[in-house]
Short mmCIF file of C-alpha atoms in Angstrom, two decimals:
data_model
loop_
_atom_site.label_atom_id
_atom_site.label_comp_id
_atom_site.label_asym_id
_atom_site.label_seq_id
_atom_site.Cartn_x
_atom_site.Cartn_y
_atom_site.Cartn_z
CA UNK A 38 109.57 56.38 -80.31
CA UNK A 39 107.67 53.72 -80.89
CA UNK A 40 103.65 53.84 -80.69
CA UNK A 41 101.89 53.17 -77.63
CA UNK A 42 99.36 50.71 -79.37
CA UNK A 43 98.45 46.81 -80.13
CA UNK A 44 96.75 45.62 -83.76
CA UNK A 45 93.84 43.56 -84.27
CA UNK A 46 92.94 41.67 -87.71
CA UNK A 47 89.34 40.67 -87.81
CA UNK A 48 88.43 37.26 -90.35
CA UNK A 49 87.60 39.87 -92.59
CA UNK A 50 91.07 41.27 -93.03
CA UNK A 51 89.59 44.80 -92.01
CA UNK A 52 92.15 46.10 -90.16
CA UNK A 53 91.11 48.21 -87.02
CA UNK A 54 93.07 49.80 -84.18
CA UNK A 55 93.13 49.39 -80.67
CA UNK A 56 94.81 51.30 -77.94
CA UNK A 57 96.56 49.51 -74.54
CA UNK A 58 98.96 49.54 -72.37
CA UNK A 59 102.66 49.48 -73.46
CA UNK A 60 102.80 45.78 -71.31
CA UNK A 61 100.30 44.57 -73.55
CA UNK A 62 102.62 44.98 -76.70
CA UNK A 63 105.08 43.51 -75.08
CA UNK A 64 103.18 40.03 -75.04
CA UNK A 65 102.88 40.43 -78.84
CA UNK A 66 106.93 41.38 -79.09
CA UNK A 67 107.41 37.80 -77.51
CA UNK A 68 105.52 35.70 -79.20
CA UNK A 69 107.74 34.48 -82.68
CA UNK A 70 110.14 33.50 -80.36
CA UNK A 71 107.80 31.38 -78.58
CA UNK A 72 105.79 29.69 -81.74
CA UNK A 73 109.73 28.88 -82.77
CA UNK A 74 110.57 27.39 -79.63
CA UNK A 75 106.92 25.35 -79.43
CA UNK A 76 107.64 24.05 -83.02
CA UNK A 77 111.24 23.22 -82.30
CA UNK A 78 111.31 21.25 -79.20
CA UNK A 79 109.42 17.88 -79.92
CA UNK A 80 106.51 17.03 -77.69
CA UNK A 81 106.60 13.90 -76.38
CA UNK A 82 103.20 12.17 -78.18
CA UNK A 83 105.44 13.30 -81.58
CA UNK A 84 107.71 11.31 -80.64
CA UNK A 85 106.25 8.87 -82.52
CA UNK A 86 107.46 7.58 -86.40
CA UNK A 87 103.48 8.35 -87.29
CA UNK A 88 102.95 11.49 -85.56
CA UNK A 89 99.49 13.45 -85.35
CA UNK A 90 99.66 17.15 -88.04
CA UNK A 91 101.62 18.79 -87.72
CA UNK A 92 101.12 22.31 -85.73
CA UNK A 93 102.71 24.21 -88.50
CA UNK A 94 103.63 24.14 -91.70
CA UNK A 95 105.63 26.50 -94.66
CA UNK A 96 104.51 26.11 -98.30
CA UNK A 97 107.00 27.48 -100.97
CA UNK A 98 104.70 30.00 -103.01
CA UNK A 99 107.68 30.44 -104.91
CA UNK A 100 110.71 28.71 -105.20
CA UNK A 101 112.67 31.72 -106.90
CA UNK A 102 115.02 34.21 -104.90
CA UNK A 103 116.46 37.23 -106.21
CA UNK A 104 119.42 37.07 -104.22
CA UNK A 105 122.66 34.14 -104.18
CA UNK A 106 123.30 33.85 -100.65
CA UNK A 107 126.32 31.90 -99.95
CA UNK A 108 125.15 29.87 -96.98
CA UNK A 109 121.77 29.37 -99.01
CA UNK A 110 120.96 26.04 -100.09
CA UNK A 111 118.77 26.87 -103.32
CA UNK A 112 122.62 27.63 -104.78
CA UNK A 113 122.99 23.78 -105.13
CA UNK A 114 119.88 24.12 -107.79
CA UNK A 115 121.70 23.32 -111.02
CA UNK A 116 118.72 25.08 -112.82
CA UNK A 117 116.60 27.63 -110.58
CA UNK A 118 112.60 26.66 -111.21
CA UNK A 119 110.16 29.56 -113.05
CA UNK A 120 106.90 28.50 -111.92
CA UNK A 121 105.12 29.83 -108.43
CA UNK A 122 103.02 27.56 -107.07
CA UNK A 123 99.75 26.62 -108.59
CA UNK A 124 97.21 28.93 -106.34
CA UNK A 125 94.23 25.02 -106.64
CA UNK A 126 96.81 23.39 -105.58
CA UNK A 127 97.72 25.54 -102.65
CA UNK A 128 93.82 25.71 -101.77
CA UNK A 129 93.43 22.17 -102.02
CA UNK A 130 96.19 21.07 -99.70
CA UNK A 131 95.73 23.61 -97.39
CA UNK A 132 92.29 23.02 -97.01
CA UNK A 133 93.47 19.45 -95.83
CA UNK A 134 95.78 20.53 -93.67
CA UNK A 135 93.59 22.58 -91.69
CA UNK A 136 90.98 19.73 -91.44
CA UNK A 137 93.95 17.53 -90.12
CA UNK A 138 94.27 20.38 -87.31
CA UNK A 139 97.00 22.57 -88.78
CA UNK A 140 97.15 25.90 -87.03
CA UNK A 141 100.21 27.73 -88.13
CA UNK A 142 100.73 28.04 -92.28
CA UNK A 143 104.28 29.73 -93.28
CA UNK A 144 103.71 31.18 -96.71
CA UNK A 145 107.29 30.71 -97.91
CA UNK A 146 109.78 27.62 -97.68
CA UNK A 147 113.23 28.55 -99.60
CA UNK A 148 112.28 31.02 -102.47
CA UNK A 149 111.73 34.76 -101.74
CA UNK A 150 107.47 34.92 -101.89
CA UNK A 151 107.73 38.36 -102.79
CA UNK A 152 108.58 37.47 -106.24
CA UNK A 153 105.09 36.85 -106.47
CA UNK A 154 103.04 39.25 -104.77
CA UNK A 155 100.15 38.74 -106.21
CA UNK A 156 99.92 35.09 -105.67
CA UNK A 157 100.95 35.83 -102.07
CA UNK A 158 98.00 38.10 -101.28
CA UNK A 159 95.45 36.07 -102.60
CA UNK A 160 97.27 32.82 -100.38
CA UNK A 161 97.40 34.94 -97.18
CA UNK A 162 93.55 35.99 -97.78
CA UNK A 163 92.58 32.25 -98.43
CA UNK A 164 94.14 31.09 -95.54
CA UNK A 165 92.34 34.02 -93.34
CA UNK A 166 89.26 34.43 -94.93
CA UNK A 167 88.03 30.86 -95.85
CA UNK A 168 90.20 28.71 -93.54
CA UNK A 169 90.39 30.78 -90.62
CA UNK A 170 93.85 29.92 -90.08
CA UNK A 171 94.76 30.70 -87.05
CA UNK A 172 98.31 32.10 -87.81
CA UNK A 173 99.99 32.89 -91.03
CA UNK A 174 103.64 33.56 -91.04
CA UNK A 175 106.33 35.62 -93.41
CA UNK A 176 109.68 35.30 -93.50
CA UNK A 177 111.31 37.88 -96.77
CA UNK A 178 114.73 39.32 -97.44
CA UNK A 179 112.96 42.80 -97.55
CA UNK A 180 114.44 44.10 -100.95
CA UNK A 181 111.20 42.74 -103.00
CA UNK A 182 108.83 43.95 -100.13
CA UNK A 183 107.64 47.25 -102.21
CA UNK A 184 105.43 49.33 -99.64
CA UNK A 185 101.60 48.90 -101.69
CA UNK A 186 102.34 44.94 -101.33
CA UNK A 187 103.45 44.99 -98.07
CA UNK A 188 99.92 46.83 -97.17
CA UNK A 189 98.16 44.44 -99.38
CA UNK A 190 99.11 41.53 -97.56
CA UNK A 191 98.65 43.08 -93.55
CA UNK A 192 94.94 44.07 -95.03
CA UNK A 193 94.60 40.28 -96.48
CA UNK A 194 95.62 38.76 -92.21
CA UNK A 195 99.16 38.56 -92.43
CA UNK A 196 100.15 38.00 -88.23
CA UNK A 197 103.54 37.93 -88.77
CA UNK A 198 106.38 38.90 -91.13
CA UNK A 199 109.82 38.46 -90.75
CA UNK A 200 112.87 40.28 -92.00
CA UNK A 201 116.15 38.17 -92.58
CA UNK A 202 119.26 40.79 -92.49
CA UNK A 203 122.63 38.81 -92.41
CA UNK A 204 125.19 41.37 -93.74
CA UNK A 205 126.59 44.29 -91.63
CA UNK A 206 127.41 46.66 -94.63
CA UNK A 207 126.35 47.08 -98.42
CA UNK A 208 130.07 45.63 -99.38
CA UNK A 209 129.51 42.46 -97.28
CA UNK A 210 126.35 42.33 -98.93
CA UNK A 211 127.49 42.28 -102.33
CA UNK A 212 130.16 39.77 -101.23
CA UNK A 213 127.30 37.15 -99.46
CA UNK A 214 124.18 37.87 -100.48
CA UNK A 215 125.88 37.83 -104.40
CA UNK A 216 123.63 40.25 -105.88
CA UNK A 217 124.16 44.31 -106.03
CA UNK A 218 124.90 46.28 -103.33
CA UNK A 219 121.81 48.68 -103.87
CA UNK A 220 119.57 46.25 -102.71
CA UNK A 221 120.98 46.22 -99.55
CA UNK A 222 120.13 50.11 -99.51
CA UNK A 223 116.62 49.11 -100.63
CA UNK A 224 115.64 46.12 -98.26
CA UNK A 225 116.79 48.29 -95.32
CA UNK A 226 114.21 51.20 -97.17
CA UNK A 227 111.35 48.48 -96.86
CA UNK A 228 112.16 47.56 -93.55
CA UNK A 229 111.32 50.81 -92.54
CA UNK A 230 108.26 51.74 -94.74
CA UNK A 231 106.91 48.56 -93.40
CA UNK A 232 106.67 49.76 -89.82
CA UNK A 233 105.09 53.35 -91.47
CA UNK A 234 103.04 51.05 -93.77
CA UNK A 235 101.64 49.33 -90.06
CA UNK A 236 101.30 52.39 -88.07
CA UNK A 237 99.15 54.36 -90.75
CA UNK A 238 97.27 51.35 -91.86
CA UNK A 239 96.29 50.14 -87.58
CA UNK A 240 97.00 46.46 -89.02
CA UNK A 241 97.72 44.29 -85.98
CA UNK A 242 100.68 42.11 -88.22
CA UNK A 243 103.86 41.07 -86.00
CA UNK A 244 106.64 43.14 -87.65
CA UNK A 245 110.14 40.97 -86.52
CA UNK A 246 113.64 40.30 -87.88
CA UNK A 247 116.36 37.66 -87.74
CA UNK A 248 120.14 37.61 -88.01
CA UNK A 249 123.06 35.15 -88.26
CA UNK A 250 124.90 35.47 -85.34
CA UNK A 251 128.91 35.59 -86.28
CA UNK A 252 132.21 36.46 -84.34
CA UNK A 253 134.19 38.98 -83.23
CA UNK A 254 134.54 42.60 -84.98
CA UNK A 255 131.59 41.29 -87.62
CA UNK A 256 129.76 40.48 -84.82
CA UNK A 257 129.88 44.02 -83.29
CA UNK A 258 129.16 45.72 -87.16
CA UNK A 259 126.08 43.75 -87.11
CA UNK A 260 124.98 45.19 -83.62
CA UNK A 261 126.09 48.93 -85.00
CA UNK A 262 123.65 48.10 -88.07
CA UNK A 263 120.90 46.61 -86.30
CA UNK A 264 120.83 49.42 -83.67
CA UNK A 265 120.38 52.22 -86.48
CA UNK A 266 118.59 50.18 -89.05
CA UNK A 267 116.26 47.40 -87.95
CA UNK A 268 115.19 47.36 -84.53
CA UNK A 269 113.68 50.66 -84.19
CA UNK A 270 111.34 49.42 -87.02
CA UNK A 271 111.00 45.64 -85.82
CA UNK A 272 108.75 44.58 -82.54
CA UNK A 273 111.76 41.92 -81.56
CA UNK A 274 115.17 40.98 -83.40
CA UNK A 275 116.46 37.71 -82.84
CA UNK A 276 119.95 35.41 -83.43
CA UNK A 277 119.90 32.78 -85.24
CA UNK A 278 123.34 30.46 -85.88
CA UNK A 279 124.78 30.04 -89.04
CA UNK A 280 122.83 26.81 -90.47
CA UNK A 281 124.76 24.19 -93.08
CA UNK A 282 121.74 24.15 -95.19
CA UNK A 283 121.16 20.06 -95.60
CA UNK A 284 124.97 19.67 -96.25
CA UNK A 285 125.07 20.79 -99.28
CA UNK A 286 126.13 24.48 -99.82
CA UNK A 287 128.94 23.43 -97.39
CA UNK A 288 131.79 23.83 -99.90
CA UNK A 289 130.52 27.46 -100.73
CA UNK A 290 130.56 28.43 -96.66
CA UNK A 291 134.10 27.16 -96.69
CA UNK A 292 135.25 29.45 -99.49
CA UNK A 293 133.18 32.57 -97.85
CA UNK A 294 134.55 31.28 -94.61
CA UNK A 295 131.62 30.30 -92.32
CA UNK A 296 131.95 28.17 -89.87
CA UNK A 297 128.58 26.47 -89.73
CA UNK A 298 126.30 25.21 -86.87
CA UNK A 299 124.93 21.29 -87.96
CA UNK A 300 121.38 21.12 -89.56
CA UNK A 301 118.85 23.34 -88.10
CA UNK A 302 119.05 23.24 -84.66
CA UNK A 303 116.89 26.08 -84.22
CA UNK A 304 117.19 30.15 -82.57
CA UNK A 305 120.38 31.02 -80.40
CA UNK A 306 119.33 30.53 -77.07
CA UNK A 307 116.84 27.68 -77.69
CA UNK A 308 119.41 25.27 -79.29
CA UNK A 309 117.87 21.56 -80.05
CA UNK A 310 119.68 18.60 -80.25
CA UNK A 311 119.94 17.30 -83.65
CA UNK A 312 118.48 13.81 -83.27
CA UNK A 313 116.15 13.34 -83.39
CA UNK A 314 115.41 16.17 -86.15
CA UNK A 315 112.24 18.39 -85.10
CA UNK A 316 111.96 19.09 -89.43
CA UNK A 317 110.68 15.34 -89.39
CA UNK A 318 108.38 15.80 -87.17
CA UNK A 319 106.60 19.45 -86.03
CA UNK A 320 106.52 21.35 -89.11
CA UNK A 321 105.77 20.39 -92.77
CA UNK A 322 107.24 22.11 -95.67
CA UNK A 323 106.14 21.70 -99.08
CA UNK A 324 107.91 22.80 -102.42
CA UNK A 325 106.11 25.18 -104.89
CA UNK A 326 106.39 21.44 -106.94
CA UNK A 327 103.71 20.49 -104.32
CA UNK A 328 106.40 17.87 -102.73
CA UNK A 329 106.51 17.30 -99.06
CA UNK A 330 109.84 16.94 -97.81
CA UNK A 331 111.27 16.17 -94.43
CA UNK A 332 113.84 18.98 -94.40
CA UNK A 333 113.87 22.18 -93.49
CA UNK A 334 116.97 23.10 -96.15
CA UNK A 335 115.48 20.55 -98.93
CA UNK A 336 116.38 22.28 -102.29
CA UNK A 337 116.81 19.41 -104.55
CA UNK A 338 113.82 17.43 -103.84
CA UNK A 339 116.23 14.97 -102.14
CA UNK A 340 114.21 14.51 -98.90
CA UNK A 341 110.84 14.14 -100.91
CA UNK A 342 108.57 12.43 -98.60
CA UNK A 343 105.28 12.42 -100.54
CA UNK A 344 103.37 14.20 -103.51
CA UNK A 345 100.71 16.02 -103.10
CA UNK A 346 99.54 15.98 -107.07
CA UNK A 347 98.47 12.67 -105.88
CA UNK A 348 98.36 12.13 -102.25
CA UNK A 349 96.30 13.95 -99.46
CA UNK A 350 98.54 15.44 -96.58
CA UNK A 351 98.35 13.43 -94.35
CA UNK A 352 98.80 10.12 -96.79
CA UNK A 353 102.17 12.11 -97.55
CA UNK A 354 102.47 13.18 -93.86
CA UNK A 355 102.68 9.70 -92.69
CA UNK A 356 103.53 7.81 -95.96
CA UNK A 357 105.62 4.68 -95.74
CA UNK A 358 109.18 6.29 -96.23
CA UNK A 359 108.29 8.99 -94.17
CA UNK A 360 107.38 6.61 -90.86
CA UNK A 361 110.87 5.03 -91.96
CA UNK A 362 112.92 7.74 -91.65
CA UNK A 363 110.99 9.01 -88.27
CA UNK A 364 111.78 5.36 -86.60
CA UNK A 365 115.69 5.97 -87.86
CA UNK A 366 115.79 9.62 -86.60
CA UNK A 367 113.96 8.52 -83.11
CA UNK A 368 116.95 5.51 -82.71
CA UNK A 369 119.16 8.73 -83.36
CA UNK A 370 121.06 6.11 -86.23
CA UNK A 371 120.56 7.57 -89.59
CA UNK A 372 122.77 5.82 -91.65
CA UNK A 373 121.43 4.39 -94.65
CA UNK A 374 118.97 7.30 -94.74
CA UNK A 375 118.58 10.10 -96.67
CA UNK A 376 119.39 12.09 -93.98
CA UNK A 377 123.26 10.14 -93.59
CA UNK A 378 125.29 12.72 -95.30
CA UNK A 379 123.80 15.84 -93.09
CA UNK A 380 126.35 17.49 -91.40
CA UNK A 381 124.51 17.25 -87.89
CA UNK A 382 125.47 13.80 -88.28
CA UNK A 383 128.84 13.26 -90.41
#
């Protein structure tokens, strides 16, 4: 059974427990769905091809992944990147985009940030400690996720981390995910510890998980899996449809037979239109390159909006190609864009 109790983090990262009522941790069970569904419905005054901050934003601490999914867009990499991102650099620009009125800072993009875990504490105790951010999210694969760093990074603020588990048994796994089998065995491990890692430690971090949601008899493996495996050790599990990351890993969901949704039209149930594209608009995402790009799926630098080596945020925010591409996406008539060949709108 799960505990009858609610986490606080105070600035200091201190972590200190607090009992309530079981409705109480229900509120905190709802709430990633509800920062997804603020950040993927457009408001109306960013509607606009230069648009205020944006609310949120995920920075890739490191672009590396130690698995090969097949729906995964950082398999179109013809040579996978070694360097995390530079921790001045990631103090610099986040600094900015708090000033600009960022409140929400994911600290991944495509890579796996537990390949760094290091780097990852010190970026979630930045964020806490000297920005005050108000929220700093997770989302991890769970096989890096070794118990002391897990810890390590509730302690540092963490509010919410995020497991993604889209493969029903250890032989699917292998088959998607393109790495060994064990580390099925071993994400599913962390998912677990995690929740023991919480509950001795009285940190207050969201504990969640998503999941592709497929057809028929798979469909029903993945609900046997999740039952026994992830929710008892999650706060709220959630469906997400099978994204064509940015067109291009479409060949390899053919072959592995997916049949994917177009672009990123956010969680099942909450289902956006895809023009115009809320990437463009209410959430940055910047490469562990320090590139801002305008999509969510952008593995090959191929929606670069803007550096940030040389530009502030918010000159790459709203920089000239970027308002271009806005106006295009908000006449819902991308061609001769960057954005043409997306599936959403082939």
């Amino acid at each position: 059974m799960k505990p009858n109790l609610i986490y606080i983090n105070p600035p200091s990262g201190r972590c200190r427990k607090v009992r309530h009522e079981r409705f109480a941790a229900t509120h905190l069970m709802q709430t990633i769905t509800d920062r997804i569904d603020s950040i993927t419905k457009i408001p109306p005054r960013y509607l606009n091809a230069a648009p205020p901050a944006p609310k949120s934003v995920k920075i890739e601490i490191s672009p590396r992944c130690n698995y090969r999914c097949g729906f995964c867009a950082l398999r179109t990499r013809e040579v996978q990147p070694k360097w995390d991102m530079d921790f001045g650099l990631f103090k610099r620009i986040t600094r900015e985009m708090r000033d600009a009125g960022v409140e929400e800072v994911g600290v991944f993009y495509l890579g796996e940030s537990f390949m760094n875990p290091r780097l990852l504490v010190d970026c979630i105790a930045w964020l806490k400690r000297d920005l005050a951010m108000p929220y700093v999210f997770l989302t991890s694969n769970a096989s890096m996720s070794f118990p002391e760093a897990v810890e390590e990074c509730m302690k540092a603020g963490l509010d919410s981390l995020k497991w993604s588990v889209n493969a029903a048994d250890d032989a699917q796994f292998e088959k998607i995910m393109g790495v060994s089998r064990r580390l099925f065995r071993r994400a599913l491990g962390n998912i677990k510890t995690a929740w023991e890692v919480r509950g001795r430690g009285g940190c207050k971090t969201g504990l969640y998980a998503s999941s592709i949601q497929y057809d028929g008899a798979q469909q029903e493996k993945m609900e046997r899996l999740l039952d026994e495996r992830v929710r008892p050790y999650v706060d709220k599990h959630y469906w997400l449809p099978l994204y064509s990351m940015g067109a291009f890993a479409t060949q390899r969901e053919h072959e592995l037979g997916y049949r994917p949704t177009a672009g990123n039209q956010g969680r099942i149930g909450a289902l956006r239109e895809p023009l115009p594209c809320w990437s463009a608009f209410t959430e940055g995402h910047v490469t562990a390159e320090g590139r801002l790009s305008a999509c969510c799926f952008d593995a090959t630098a191929h929606w670069t909006m803007g550096d940030l080596n040389r530009q502030s945020f918010m000159e790459a925010w709203n920089s000239e190609a970027f308002v271009k591409l806005r106006a295009a996406h908000l006449r819902k008539d991308v061609s001769g864009t960057v954005c043409e060949q997306c599936v959403a709108y082939g």
